Short mmCIF file of C-alpha atoms in Angstrom, two decimals:
data_model
loop_
_atom_site.label_atom_id
_atom_site.label_comp_id
_atom_site.label_asym_id
_atom_site.label_seq_id
_atom_site.Cartn_x
_atom_site.Cartn_y
_atom_site.Cartn_z
CA MET U 1 -12.08 -29.82 -18.33
CA PRO U 2 -10.75 -27.89 -21.29
CA ARG U 3 -7.83 -25.49 -20.32
CA ILE U 4 -7.80 -23.24 -23.13
CA TYR U 5 -10.85 -20.92 -24.60
CA CYS U 6 -10.43 -18.97 -27.68
CA PHE U 7 -12.90 -16.29 -28.96
CA GLU U 8 -12.24 -13.56 -31.09
CA GLY U 9 -8.47 -13.23 -31.38
CA PHE U 10 -8.44 -13.93 -27.72
CA THR U 11 -6.95 -17.21 -25.83
CA LEU U 12 -8.04 -17.74 -22.36
CA ASP U 13 -5.27 -20.20 -20.89
CA LEU U 14 -6.52 -21.65 -17.58
CA HIS U 15 -3.42 -23.30 -16.89
CA ARG U 16 -0.79 -20.18 -17.41
CA GLY U 17 -3.73 -17.94 -16.00
CA SER U 18 -3.24 -15.88 -19.15
CA LEU U 19 -5.59 -14.00 -21.59
CA THR U 20 -3.39 -13.07 -24.57
CA SER U 21 -3.79 -11.55 -27.95
CA ALA U 22 -2.25 -10.48 -30.93
CA ASP U 23 -0.73 -7.66 -28.97
CA GLY U 24 0.14 -9.88 -26.39
CA GLU U 25 -0.81 -10.15 -22.50
CA LYS U 26 -4.00 -8.70 -21.23
CA ALA U 27 -3.44 -7.57 -17.41
CA LEU U 28 -6.34 -9.08 -15.08
CA ARG U 29 -6.81 -8.71 -11.20
CA PRO U 30 -7.30 -12.17 -10.13
CA LYS U 31 -11.07 -11.60 -9.50
CA SER U 32 -11.48 -9.90 -12.68
CA PHE U 33 -10.00 -12.82 -14.37
CA SER U 34 -12.53 -15.62 -12.39
CA VAL U 35 -15.40 -13.46 -13.57
CA LEU U 36 -14.27 -13.74 -17.49
CA ARG U 37 -13.35 -17.32 -17.02
CA HIS U 38 -17.21 -17.76 -15.26
CA LEU U 39 -18.79 -16.18 -18.39
CA VAL U 40 -16.58 -18.35 -20.72
CA GLU U 41 -17.24 -21.34 -19.86
CA ASN U 42 -20.91 -20.83 -19.62
CA ALA U 43 -21.18 -18.98 -22.94
CA GLY U 44 -24.41 -18.38 -24.30
CA ARG U 45 -26.24 -18.94 -21.55
CA LEU U 46 -27.53 -16.05 -18.87
CA VAL U 47 -25.36 -15.72 -15.80
CA SER U 48 -27.03 -13.93 -12.88
CA LYS U 49 -25.67 -11.79 -10.59
CA GLU U 50 -25.74 -13.98 -7.66
CA GLU U 51 -24.08 -16.89 -9.30
CA LEU U 52 -21.25 -15.06 -10.28
CA MET U 53 -21.13 -13.53 -7.30
CA SER U 54 -21.74 -16.63 -5.44
CA ALA U 55 -19.07 -18.15 -7.85
CA ILE U 56 -16.18 -15.31 -7.61
CA TRP U 57 -16.25 -14.62 -3.93
CA PRO U 58 -17.63 -18.02 -2.08
CA ARG U 59 -18.82 -17.62 1.53
CA VAL U 60 -17.77 -13.82 1.41
CA SER U 61 -20.31 -11.08 1.41
CA VAL U 62 -19.49 -8.24 -1.43
CA ASN U 63 -21.87 -5.74 -3.37
CA GLU U 64 -22.46 -5.46 -6.71
CA ASP U 65 -19.78 -3.00 -6.79
CA SER U 66 -17.05 -5.22 -6.78
CA LEU U 67 -18.62 -7.22 -9.78
CA ALA U 68 -19.20 -4.12 -11.86
CA ARG U 69 -15.77 -3.48 -11.60
CA CYS U 70 -14.60 -6.89 -12.57
CA ILE U 71 -17.02 -6.81 -15.36
CA SER U 72 -15.61 -3.09 -16.42
CA GLU U 73 -11.96 -4.38 -16.07
CA VAL U 74 -12.76 -7.77 -18.40
CA ARG U 75 -14.90 -5.21 -21.32
CA LEU U 76 -11.54 -3.15 -21.29
CA ALA U 77 -9.11 -6.06 -21.08
CA ILE U 78 -11.04 -7.23 -24.66
CA GLY U 79 -12.19 -4.14 -26.32
CA ASP U 80 -15.80 -4.47 -25.31
CA ARG U 81 -16.66 -0.84 -25.38
CA GLN U 82 -20.05 -1.24 -27.10
CA GLN U 83 -21.22 -4.51 -24.74
CA ARG U 84 -21.18 -6.87 -28.02
CA LEU U 85 -19.10 -9.69 -26.57
CA ILE U 86 -20.64 -9.55 -22.95
CA LYS U 87 -24.14 -8.18 -22.71
CA THR U 88 -25.87 -6.70 -20.14
CA LEU U 89 -29.30 -8.01 -19.25
CA PRO U 90 -30.76 -4.96 -16.75
CA ARG U 91 -31.68 -6.23 -13.53
CA ARG U 92 -30.75 -9.95 -14.60
CA GLY U 93 -27.19 -10.63 -15.06
CA TYR U 94 -24.96 -10.93 -18.10
CA ARG U 95 -24.38 -12.93 -21.31
CA PHE U 96 -21.27 -14.31 -22.90
CA ALA U 97 -22.60 -13.75 -26.53
CA VAL U 98 -19.96 -14.44 -29.29
CA PRO U 99 -18.87 -18.12 -30.10
CA VAL U 100 -15.97 -19.92 -27.95
CA GLU U 101 -13.82 -23.26 -28.78
CA SER U 102 -12.52 -24.95 -25.91
CA HIS U 103 -8.91 -27.48 -26.26
CA GLY U 104 -7.38 -29.51 -23.85
CA GLU U 105 -7.49 -30.62 -20.36
CA LEU U 106 -6.05 -28.99 -17.30
CA SER U 107 -3.65 -31.15 -15.40
CA PRO U 108 -2.78 -30.19 -11.70
CA PRO U 109 0.77 -29.42 -11.13
CA GLU U 110 3.06 -32.26 -10.01
CA PRO U 111 3.33 -32.28 -6.17
CA ALA U 112 6.43 -30.25 -4.49
CA THR U 113 9.76 -32.86 -3.92
CA PRO U 114 11.05 -31.96 -0.91
CA THR U 115 14.89 -30.87 -1.05
CA SER U 116 15.50 -31.30 2.51
CA PRO U 117 14.58 -32.50 6.24
CA ALA U 118 11.84 -31.20 7.35
CA ALA U 119 12.42 -28.26 9.33
CA SER U 120 10.18 -29.98 12.22
CA ASP U 121 12.62 -33.02 12.29
CA CYS U 122 15.93 -30.59 12.61
CA PRO U 123 17.36 -31.22 15.83
CA ILE U 124 17.86 -27.74 18.08
CA ALA U 125 20.91 -28.07 19.82
CA GLY U 126 23.04 -25.43 21.97
CA GLU U 127 21.43 -21.90 21.88
CA ALA U 128 18.59 -20.78 19.49
CA SER U 129 19.73 -20.58 16.13
CA ASP U 130 17.60 -18.93 12.77
CA ARG U 131 19.34 -21.47 10.82
CA THR U 132 16.60 -23.75 9.49
CA VAL U 133 14.82 -20.82 7.85
CA ILE U 134 17.40 -19.31 6.75
CA GLU U 135 18.31 -22.88 5.01
CA ARG U 136 14.61 -23.38 3.77
CA ALA U 137 14.62 -19.72 2.43
CA MET U 138 18.07 -20.21 0.59
CA THR U 139 16.97 -23.97 -1.20
CA VAL U 140 16.51 -22.89 -5.00
CA SER U 141 16.42 -25.09 -8.11
CA PRO U 142 15.82 -24.08 -11.94
CA MET U 143 12.28 -23.12 -12.64
CA PRO U 144 11.30 -25.38 -15.24
CA ALA U 145 9.76 -24.25 -18.38
CA ASP U 146 6.14 -25.17 -18.28
CA GLY U 147 5.99 -23.42 -14.24
CA LEU U 148 2.63 -22.05 -13.44
CA PRO U 149 2.54 -17.97 -13.92
CA LEU U 150 1.69 -15.44 -11.18
CA LEU U 151 -1.78 -15.09 -10.27
CA SER U 152 -2.09 -11.20 -11.08
CA ASP U 153 0.64 -8.67 -12.29
CA ARG U 154 0.10 -7.12 -8.84
CA PRO U 155 2.03 -8.19 -5.42
CA SER U 156 1.15 -11.29 -4.79
CA ILE U 157 2.00 -12.94 -1.02
CA ALA U 158 2.38 -16.10 0.75
CA VAL U 159 2.67 -16.40 4.53
CA LEU U 160 4.42 -19.67 5.09
CA PRO U 161 3.55 -21.68 8.54
CA PHE U 162 6.40 -20.04 11.19
CA GLN U 163 8.27 -23.09 12.22
CA ASN U 164 8.09 -24.24 16.00
CA LEU U 165 11.85 -24.53 16.89
CA SER U 166 11.68 -23.74 20.80
CA GLY U 167 11.52 -27.63 21.41
CA ASP U 168 8.09 -27.05 23.27
CA ALA U 169 5.12 -28.73 21.00
CA GLY U 170 2.88 -26.76 23.13
CA ARG U 171 4.21 -23.11 21.97
CA GLU U 172 2.84 -24.62 18.05
CA TYR U 173 0.08 -22.47 18.67
CA PHE U 174 1.63 -19.22 19.18
CA ALA U 175 3.92 -20.02 15.81
CA ASP U 176 0.57 -20.59 13.77
CA GLY U 177 -0.67 -17.44 15.53
CA ILE U 178 1.71 -14.98 14.36
CA SER U 179 1.33 -16.50 10.42
CA ASP U 180 -2.17 -16.28 10.76
CA ASP U 181 -2.24 -12.83 11.69
CA ILE U 182 0.07 -11.98 8.99
CA ILE U 183 -2.18 -13.29 6.74
CA THR U 184 -5.10 -11.39 8.06
CA THR U 185 -3.26 -8.22 7.83
CA LEU U 186 -1.71 -8.00 4.73
CA SER U 187 -5.35 -9.10 3.38
CA ARG U 188 -5.99 -5.73 4.26
CA ILE U 189 -3.89 -4.08 1.66
CA PRO U 190 -5.31 -2.87 -1.48
CA ASN U 191 -3.80 -4.05 -4.85
CA SER U 192 -2.45 -6.98 -3.70
CA LEU U 193 -3.10 -10.72 -3.68
CA VAL U 194 -2.81 -12.43 -0.28
CA ILE U 195 -2.84 -16.57 -0.49
CA ALA U 196 -5.15 -18.38 1.96
CA ARG U 197 -3.92 -20.29 5.15
CA ASN U 198 -5.66 -23.26 3.42
CA SER U 199 -3.05 -23.33 0.74
CA SER U 200 0.25 -21.85 2.36
CA PHE U 201 -0.18 -23.96 5.82
CA SER U 202 0.05 -27.35 3.20
CA TYR U 203 3.59 -26.49 3.13
CA LYS U 204 3.68 -26.81 7.04
CA GLY U 205 6.53 -29.24 8.55
CA ARG U 206 7.75 -29.53 5.18
CA SER U 207 11.27 -28.64 3.53
CA VAL U 208 10.44 -27.42 -0.06
CA ASP U 209 12.57 -25.15 -2.87
CA VAL U 210 10.92 -21.90 -2.33
CA ARG U 211 11.00 -21.21 -5.39
CA GLN U 212 8.67 -24.04 -6.24
CA ILE U 213 6.16 -22.92 -3.64
CA GLY U 214 5.65 -19.40 -5.44
CA ARG U 215 5.30 -21.43 -8.83
CA ASP U 216 2.94 -24.18 -6.94
CA LEU U 217 1.13 -20.76 -5.31
CA GLY U 218 1.75 -18.16 -8.53
CA VAL U 219 2.93 -15.75 -5.79
CA ARG U 220 6.20 -12.81 -5.96
CA TYR U 221 6.85 -12.59 -2.49
CA LEU U 222 6.84 -15.59 0.50
CA VAL U 223 7.13 -14.64 3.77
CA ASP U 224 8.59 -17.27 6.30
CA GLY U 225 9.82 -17.15 9.83
CA SER U 226 10.75 -19.10 13.41
CA VAL U 227 9.72 -18.99 17.06
CA GLN U 228 12.33 -19.82 19.13
CA GLN U 229 12.64 -20.27 23.10
CA ALA U 230 16.28 -18.51 24.41
CA ALA U 231 17.35 -19.26 27.66
CA GLY U 232 14.80 -18.90 30.41
CA LYS U 233 11.66 -17.28 29.48
CA SER U 234 12.73 -15.40 26.29
CA LEU U 235 11.31 -15.82 23.04
CA ARG U 236 13.05 -15.14 19.73
CA ILE U 237 10.74 -14.71 16.47
CA SER U 238 12.51 -14.46 13.43
CA CYS U 239 11.03 -12.91 10.18
CA VAL U 240 11.99 -13.00 6.26
CA LEU U 241 10.73 -11.64 2.90
CA ILE U 242 11.88 -13.67 0.01
CA ASP U 243 11.71 -13.02 -3.22
CA ALA U 244 9.68 -16.24 -4.74
CA GLY U 245 11.21 -15.98 -8.28
CA SER U 246 14.76 -15.68 -7.40
CA GLY U 247 14.79 -17.45 -3.45
CA ARG U 248 16.75 -13.99 -2.97
CA HIS U 249 16.10 -12.36 0.60
CA LEU U 250 14.76 -9.14 0.43
CA TRP U 251 14.44 -8.28 4.31
CA ALA U 252 15.52 -10.24 7.10
CA GLU U 253 14.81 -9.52 10.85
CA ARG U 254 14.13 -10.42 14.39
CA TYR U 255 11.90 -9.77 17.18
CA HIS U 256 12.70 -10.54 21.62
CA GLY U 257 10.52 -10.98 24.16
CA SER U 258 9.05 -13.07 26.84
CA ILE U 259 6.44 -16.28 27.36
CA ASP U 260 4.94 -14.17 30.38
CA GLU U 261 3.43 -11.39 27.62
CA LEU U 262 2.80 -14.33 24.52
CA PHE U 263 -0.47 -12.77 23.49
CA GLU U 264 0.73 -9.09 23.91
CA LEU U 265 3.67 -10.15 22.26
CA GLN U 266 1.94 -11.54 19.35
CA ASP U 267 0.26 -8.28 18.24
CA ARG U 268 2.84 -6.71 18.81
CA ILE U 269 5.48 -8.86 16.43
CA THR U 270 3.03 -8.83 13.73
CA SER U 271 2.03 -5.34 13.73
CA SER U 272 5.40 -4.57 13.18
CA ILE U 273 6.12 -6.78 10.62
CA VAL U 274 3.32 -6.31 8.39
CA ALA U 275 4.50 -2.57 8.99
CA THR U 276 7.82 -3.66 7.44
CA LEU U 277 6.79 -5.86 4.96
CA VAL U 278 4.44 -2.92 3.15
CA PRO U 279 6.86 -0.82 2.30
CA LYS U 280 9.47 -3.75 1.58
CA VAL U 281 7.40 -5.43 -0.98
CA SER U 282 6.14 -1.63 -2.52
CA ALA U 283 9.98 -0.95 -3.17
CA ALA U 284 10.56 -4.17 -4.82
CA GLU U 285 7.30 -3.93 -6.67
CA ILE U 286 8.60 -0.04 -7.89
CA ALA U 287 12.01 -1.56 -8.89
CA ARG U 288 10.22 -4.30 -10.99
CA ALA U 289 7.96 -1.73 -12.54
CA GLN U 290 10.76 0.68 -13.68
CA ALA U 291 12.58 -2.00 -15.28
CA LYS U 292 9.24 -2.85 -17.21
CA PRO U 293 9.57 -1.76 -21.37
CA THR U 294 7.44 1.32 -21.73
CA SER U 295 5.28 -0.37 -24.26
CA ASN U 296 4.39 -3.07 -21.70
CA LEU U 297 2.57 -1.00 -18.99
CA SER U 298 -0.69 -1.54 -17.07
CA ALA U 299 -2.24 0.98 -14.85
CA TYR U 300 -0.84 -0.92 -11.75
CA ASP U 301 2.69 -0.34 -13.09
CA LEU U 302 1.96 3.68 -14.10
CA HIS U 303 1.08 4.24 -10.77
CA LEU U 304 3.67 2.28 -9.13
CA ARG U 305 6.41 4.47 -11.39
CA ALA U 306 4.15 7.77 -9.89
CA TRP U 307 4.72 6.88 -6.45
CA ALA U 308 8.48 6.25 -7.06
CA LEU U 309 8.25 9.75 -7.96
CA LEU U 310 6.52 10.58 -5.27
CA LEU U 311 8.48 8.88 -2.75
CA ASN U 312 11.87 9.45 -3.61
CA GLN U 313 12.80 12.72 -5.46
CA HIS U 314 9.58 15.14 -4.12
CA THR U 315 10.12 18.21 -6.28
CA GLU U 316 8.08 20.32 -8.82
CA SER U 317 9.21 18.86 -12.20
CA SER U 318 8.57 14.72 -10.19
CA LEU U 319 5.29 15.66 -9.69
CA ASP U 320 4.57 16.80 -12.72
CA GLN U 321 5.92 13.56 -14.09
CA ALA U 322 3.99 11.75 -11.99
CA LEU U 323 1.28 13.32 -12.33
CA ALA U 324 0.97 12.39 -16.12
CA LEU U 325 1.62 8.81 -15.84
CA LEU U 326 -1.42 9.12 -12.94
CA HIS U 327 -3.37 10.29 -15.74
CA GLN U 328 -2.39 7.48 -18.18
CA ALA U 329 -3.84 4.76 -15.39
CA VAL U 330 -6.77 6.66 -14.51
CA THR U 331 -7.28 6.36 -18.30
CA ILE U 332 -6.78 2.56 -18.93
CA ASP U 333 -8.58 2.10 -15.30
CA PRO U 334 -11.40 4.64 -14.43
CA GLN U 335 -11.89 2.73 -11.27
CA PHE U 336 -8.51 2.64 -9.67
CA SER U 337 -8.83 4.12 -6.51
CA SER U 338 -5.21 4.17 -5.38
CA ALA U 339 -3.93 5.87 -8.68
CA TRP U 340 -7.18 8.75 -8.05
CA ALA U 341 -5.74 9.06 -4.78
CA LEU U 342 -2.37 9.94 -5.73
CA VAL U 343 -3.77 12.48 -8.34
CA ALA U 344 -5.64 13.75 -5.12
CA ALA U 345 -2.15 13.97 -3.52
CA VAL U 346 -0.12 15.60 -6.12
CA HIS U 347 -2.39 18.48 -6.20
CA TRP U 348 -2.22 19.29 -2.33
CA ILE U 349 1.48 18.79 -1.87
CA ARG U 350 1.66 21.10 -4.86
CA VAL U 351 -0.15 23.34 -2.84
CA ALA U 352 1.89 22.85 0.17
CA ASN U 353 5.01 23.34 -1.50
CA GLY U 354 3.64 26.77 -3.28
CA TRP U 355 4.16 25.21 -6.51
CA GLY U 356 0.92 26.54 -8.36
CA GLY U 357 -2.30 28.74 -7.02
CA PHE U 358 -4.74 27.20 -5.02
CA ARG U 359 -7.75 28.60 -6.82
CA GLU U 360 -6.54 26.65 -9.92
CA LEU U 361 -5.51 23.27 -7.90
CA GLN U 362 -8.66 23.07 -5.73
CA PRO U 363 -10.80 22.02 -7.76
CA LEU U 364 -8.57 18.92 -9.10
CA GLY U 365 -7.74 17.82 -5.99
CA LEU U 366 -11.48 17.64 -4.66
CA GLU U 367 -12.52 16.01 -8.02
CA ALA U 368 -9.98 13.47 -7.78
CA ALA U 369 -10.61 12.80 -4.13
CA ARG U 370 -13.98 12.27 -4.79
CA ARG U 371 -13.19 9.85 -7.51
CA ALA U 372 -10.43 8.16 -4.85
CA LEU U 373 -13.26 7.74 -2.37
CA GLU U 374 -16.26 6.62 -4.88
CA THR U 375 -14.48 3.98 -6.19
CA GLY U 376 -12.17 3.12 -3.17
CA ASN U 377 -14.59 2.84 -0.09
CA ASP U 378 -12.38 -0.16 0.93
CA ASN U 379 -9.24 0.84 0.02
CA PRO U 380 -6.94 2.55 2.86
CA LEU U 381 -5.00 4.38 0.52
CA ALA U 382 -8.27 5.87 -1.10
CA LEU U 383 -9.66 6.74 2.12
CA THR U 384 -6.45 8.07 4.03
CA MET U 385 -5.51 10.43 0.58
CA GLY U 386 -9.09 10.88 -0.02
CA GLY U 387 -9.98 12.06 3.16
CA PHE U 388 -6.97 14.26 3.56
CA SER U 389 -7.32 16.35 0.39
CA ILE U 390 -10.81 16.79 1.54
CA ALA U 391 -9.67 18.34 4.77
CA TYR U 392 -6.74 20.22 3.12
CA LEU U 393 -8.14 21.55 -0.25
CA GLY U 394 -11.68 21.87 1.00
CA GLY U 395 -11.61 22.79 4.56
CA LYS U 396 -13.26 19.68 5.85
CA ALA U 397 -11.37 18.46 8.31
CA GLU U 398 -13.72 16.49 10.29
CA GLU U 399 -15.31 14.88 7.20
CA GLY U 400 -11.56 14.17 6.02
CA VAL U 401 -10.91 12.45 9.32
CA GLY U 402 -14.01 10.49 9.18
CA HIS U 403 -12.27 8.40 5.93
CA ILE U 404 -8.58 8.12 7.40
CA GLU U 405 -10.28 6.82 10.55
CA ARG U 406 -12.13 4.04 8.78
CA ALA U 407 -8.58 3.12 6.93
CA LEU U 408 -7.46 2.65 10.34
CA THR U 409 -10.34 0.22 10.90
CA LEU U 410 -9.27 -2.03 7.78
CA ASN U 411 -6.25 -1.82 8.48
CA PRO U 412 -5.26 -0.72 12.02
CA ASN U 413 -1.20 -0.94 10.70
CA TYR U 414 -1.98 1.47 8.05
CA LEU U 415 1.08 3.66 8.64
CA VAL U 416 0.05 6.34 6.08
CA GLY U 417 -3.20 6.23 7.82
CA TRP U 418 -1.77 7.29 11.16
CA ARG U 419 0.54 9.86 9.26
CA PHE U 420 -2.27 11.58 7.70
CA GLY U 421 -4.42 11.12 10.26
CA GLY U 422 -2.36 13.13 12.82
CA LEU U 423 -2.23 16.20 10.25
CA ALA U 424 -5.61 15.71 9.97
CA HIS U 425 -6.37 16.26 13.56
CA ALA U 426 -3.90 19.44 13.45
CA MET U 427 -5.97 20.91 11.50
CA LEU U 428 -8.89 20.34 13.69
CA GLY U 429 -7.02 21.95 16.88
CA GLU U 430 -6.62 18.20 18.30
CA HIS U 431 -3.19 18.31 18.82
CA GLU U 432 -2.56 15.68 21.85
CA LYS U 433 -4.22 13.36 19.72
CA ALA U 434 -2.34 14.41 16.63
CA ILE U 435 0.87 13.61 18.16
CA GLU U 436 -0.48 10.60 19.37
CA HIS U 437 -1.02 9.33 15.61
CA LEU U 438 1.99 10.62 14.76
CA GLU U 439 4.12 8.78 17.16
CA ARG U 440 2.67 5.67 15.94
CA ALA U 441 3.43 6.22 12.19
CA ILE U 442 7.21 6.73 13.87
CA GLN U 443 7.04 3.53 15.79
CA LEU U 444 5.50 1.34 12.65
CA SER U 445 8.14 2.07 10.88
CA PRO U 446 10.75 4.37 11.97
CA LEU U 447 13.54 3.82 9.15
CA ALA U 448 11.02 4.58 6.11
CA ASP U 449 12.17 6.30 3.20
CA ASP U 450 9.52 8.39 3.49
CA ALA U 451 9.67 8.87 7.25
CA PHE U 452 10.32 12.86 6.89
CA GLU U 453 7.08 13.33 6.34
CA SER U 454 5.94 11.99 9.87
CA TYR U 455 8.93 14.25 11.04
CA HIS U 456 8.09 17.41 9.49
CA TYR U 457 3.63 16.54 10.21
CA ILE U 458 4.55 16.09 14.04
CA SER U 459 6.69 19.35 14.43
CA LEU U 460 3.26 21.17 13.71
CA PRO U 461 0.99 20.33 16.64
CA CYS U 462 4.21 20.44 18.92
CA PHE U 463 4.45 24.05 17.57
CA PHE U 464 0.68 24.96 18.30
CA LEU U 465 1.30 23.56 21.48
CA GLY U 466 4.20 26.18 22.45
CA ARG U 467 6.70 23.05 22.53
CA TYR U 468 9.07 25.17 19.86
CA ASP U 469 12.39 23.21 20.98
CA GLN U 470 10.49 19.94 19.81
CA ALA U 471 9.11 21.66 16.67
CA VAL U 472 12.85 22.39 15.66
CA GLU U 473 14.17 19.06 16.47
CA TRP U 474 11.54 17.41 14.54
CA SER U 475 11.82 19.54 11.31
CA ASP U 476 15.91 19.45 11.57
CA ARG U 477 15.24 15.12 11.04
CA ALA U 478 13.22 16.29 8.97
CA LEU U 479 15.38 18.55 6.84
CA ARG U 480 18.09 16.12 7.27
CA ASP U 481 16.72 13.52 5.12
CA ARG U 482 14.96 16.01 2.90
CA PRO U 483 17.02 19.28 2.42
CA HIS U 484 15.11 21.15 0.75
CA LEU U 485 11.65 20.41 2.22
CA ALA U 486 10.44 23.58 2.46
CA PRO U 487 6.90 23.31 4.12
CA ALA U 488 9.52 21.96 7.27
CA LEU U 489 11.88 24.91 6.84
CA VAL U 490 8.64 27.00 7.35
CA VAL U 491 7.91 25.21 10.62
CA LYS U 492 11.35 25.31 11.66
CA VAL U 493 11.73 29.23 10.98
CA ALA U 494 8.20 30.47 12.85
CA ALA U 495 9.58 27.93 16.46
CA VAL U 496 12.73 29.53 16.39
CA ALA U 497 11.02 32.92 15.87
CA MET U 498 9.37 32.15 19.12
CA ILE U 499 12.13 30.68 20.86
CA GLY U 500 13.25 33.85 21.50
CA ASN U 501 16.99 33.29 22.06
CA ARG U 502 18.13 32.38 18.56
CA ALA U 503 17.32 35.43 16.83
CA ASP U 504 20.48 35.51 15.23
CA GLU U 505 20.00 32.34 13.21
CA LEU U 506 16.76 34.22 11.53
CA PRO U 507 18.21 36.34 8.74
CA GLY U 508 20.11 32.92 7.31
CA LEU U 509 17.08 30.79 7.34
CA VAL U 510 14.71 33.42 6.23
CA ARG U 511 17.30 34.22 3.05
CA GLN U 512 17.43 29.67 2.72
CA LEU U 513 13.19 29.62 2.97
CA LEU U 514 13.12 32.33 0.21
CA SER U 515 15.52 31.08 -2.24
CA LEU U 516 13.44 27.79 -1.80
CA LEU U 517 10.40 29.71 -2.20
CA PRO U 518 10.87 32.89 -3.81
CA ARG U 519 7.07 34.45 -4.02
CA MET U 520 6.68 33.22 0.08
CA THR U 521 4.93 35.69 1.83
CA ILE U 522 2.48 35.72 5.06
CA LYS U 523 -0.39 36.34 3.00
CA GLY U 524 0.27 33.27 0.62
CA TYR U 525 0.61 31.63 3.89
CA ARG U 526 -2.86 32.41 5.45
CA ARG U 527 -4.63 31.20 2.35
CA ARG U 528 -2.89 28.21 2.27
CA ALA U 529 -3.68 27.31 5.71
CA SER U 530 -7.49 28.26 5.80
CA MET U 531 -7.75 24.66 7.04
CA TYR U 532 -6.26 25.25 10.40
CA GLN U 533 -7.94 26.18 13.55
CA ALA U 534 -7.81 30.62 13.84
CA ASP U 535 -6.05 30.79 17.08
CA ASP U 536 -3.52 28.34 15.35
CA ARG U 537 -3.27 30.76 12.28
CA GLU U 538 -2.71 33.72 14.07
CA LEU U 539 0.21 32.00 15.87
CA PHE U 540 2.03 30.98 13.07
CA GLU U 541 1.42 34.44 11.49
CA ARG U 542 2.80 36.08 14.43
CA ALA U 543 5.96 34.26 14.26
CA LEU U 544 6.23 34.02 10.57
CA ARG U 545 6.24 37.80 11.11
CA THR U 546 8.81 38.15 14.09
CA ALA U 547 11.06 35.82 11.77
CA GLY U 548 11.08 38.27 9.06
CA VAL U 549 9.09 36.68 6.52
CA PRO U 550 7.70 39.41 3.73
CA GLU U 551 3.75 40.39 4.21
#
């Protein structure tokens, strides 16, 4: 079978998994790469849409939108805006219409050579230990020059079968079940590639160099772990996130539970592991994108850099920088739903902080939200940010909640969905439900870098329910993490005004607030809070007036 195809100055290398030209390597998602490969391998003949979808998504039901996006990405990569290389035959399919040269044979990679005894053969002595998992994760050897490339420029993950170190072979199903659940849940996360169970489980019972596994599977990250029975009915589950390129540990954690609650324990641990893994992988991806030269940034890299600015700085100038990066990203890839979602977020964040006029920012934010929802109906980030923008900027909280709840159906451990779903429920006046959602967000990742958002958002339903002390407490937690977070200070000022016995603090708090928002007025608040219920708005206005905020 040919391993290299050449056409129109491009080289499609199946062994390396790359598409290159004189300008360098072209970024393609795995499915888009597979679409191009299938068309090139069948150059000159009509390839029906049904044939392509069956070849690229075997045993999976997808609509033609997924195929159309892949075709769009391929055409963008090969500069085929005029559809000269890939011809569309309406209602029939596609034809690769230029000559193709093929070279060489594709030979499979050599099988991995175990570097130490299989984990299942290691004796367990005394109290349960995580040594085997750590040793497997630390096993590193030099990377060969012909190592297989990553399957995608986006985060790629393989979840290895968790090792059963309990001494009870009957506990094997539990260890496998945790791995299966993590694979299933991670697979719902957009802009990532998760290796299927059959591939990652081929390493079961073997101790293989983690870098070799990364090369074999073409992934950037590995998740490994173990299940052990400690004293009595106690179980301990360990999990490690590994950089497959270097073998370095990015994160490790232990979880405890009882044999009497196996299935509840499995669900709880899976939720906790995934909720922690996602931000850890995101942080590693952001660091990788920031280290890239600016001349070699893909749409995905640009969106990561923008995300870092939104997450870590949260200032007016950082929002401007993020928006510029995101506009570059959607210019490169107009179908990139996550980038459109962040464009929408930038606009409502500016509104919330008073960094721009509502009339100017509202149509821009709503248009970006519309594009996010159109291009990302199965993307939890697009559904969440698009839905929240509709609620916040469009005043359609019920419609927005519907999109966010769909995101949580797709990924029940999606922290961002729980967070913004909570705030959207607060807009509907469903404050107890809002608190439930926000408590779930905090529970999923209490130490996340952006946990301050959950702290701030939960202060609002607490205030509307008359729990002013709690509103102050949550606002203070948000301000400890982000001292210049003006919206959190607004809630604190309002809550302190309603408590009554802390009136002496108000002049200083109001001065601090006006130093952050010099143009802050009750009239301006009224305009920015139009999406909340009338009774809640009136309560908040009364509090701000009591505090001495200018009319």
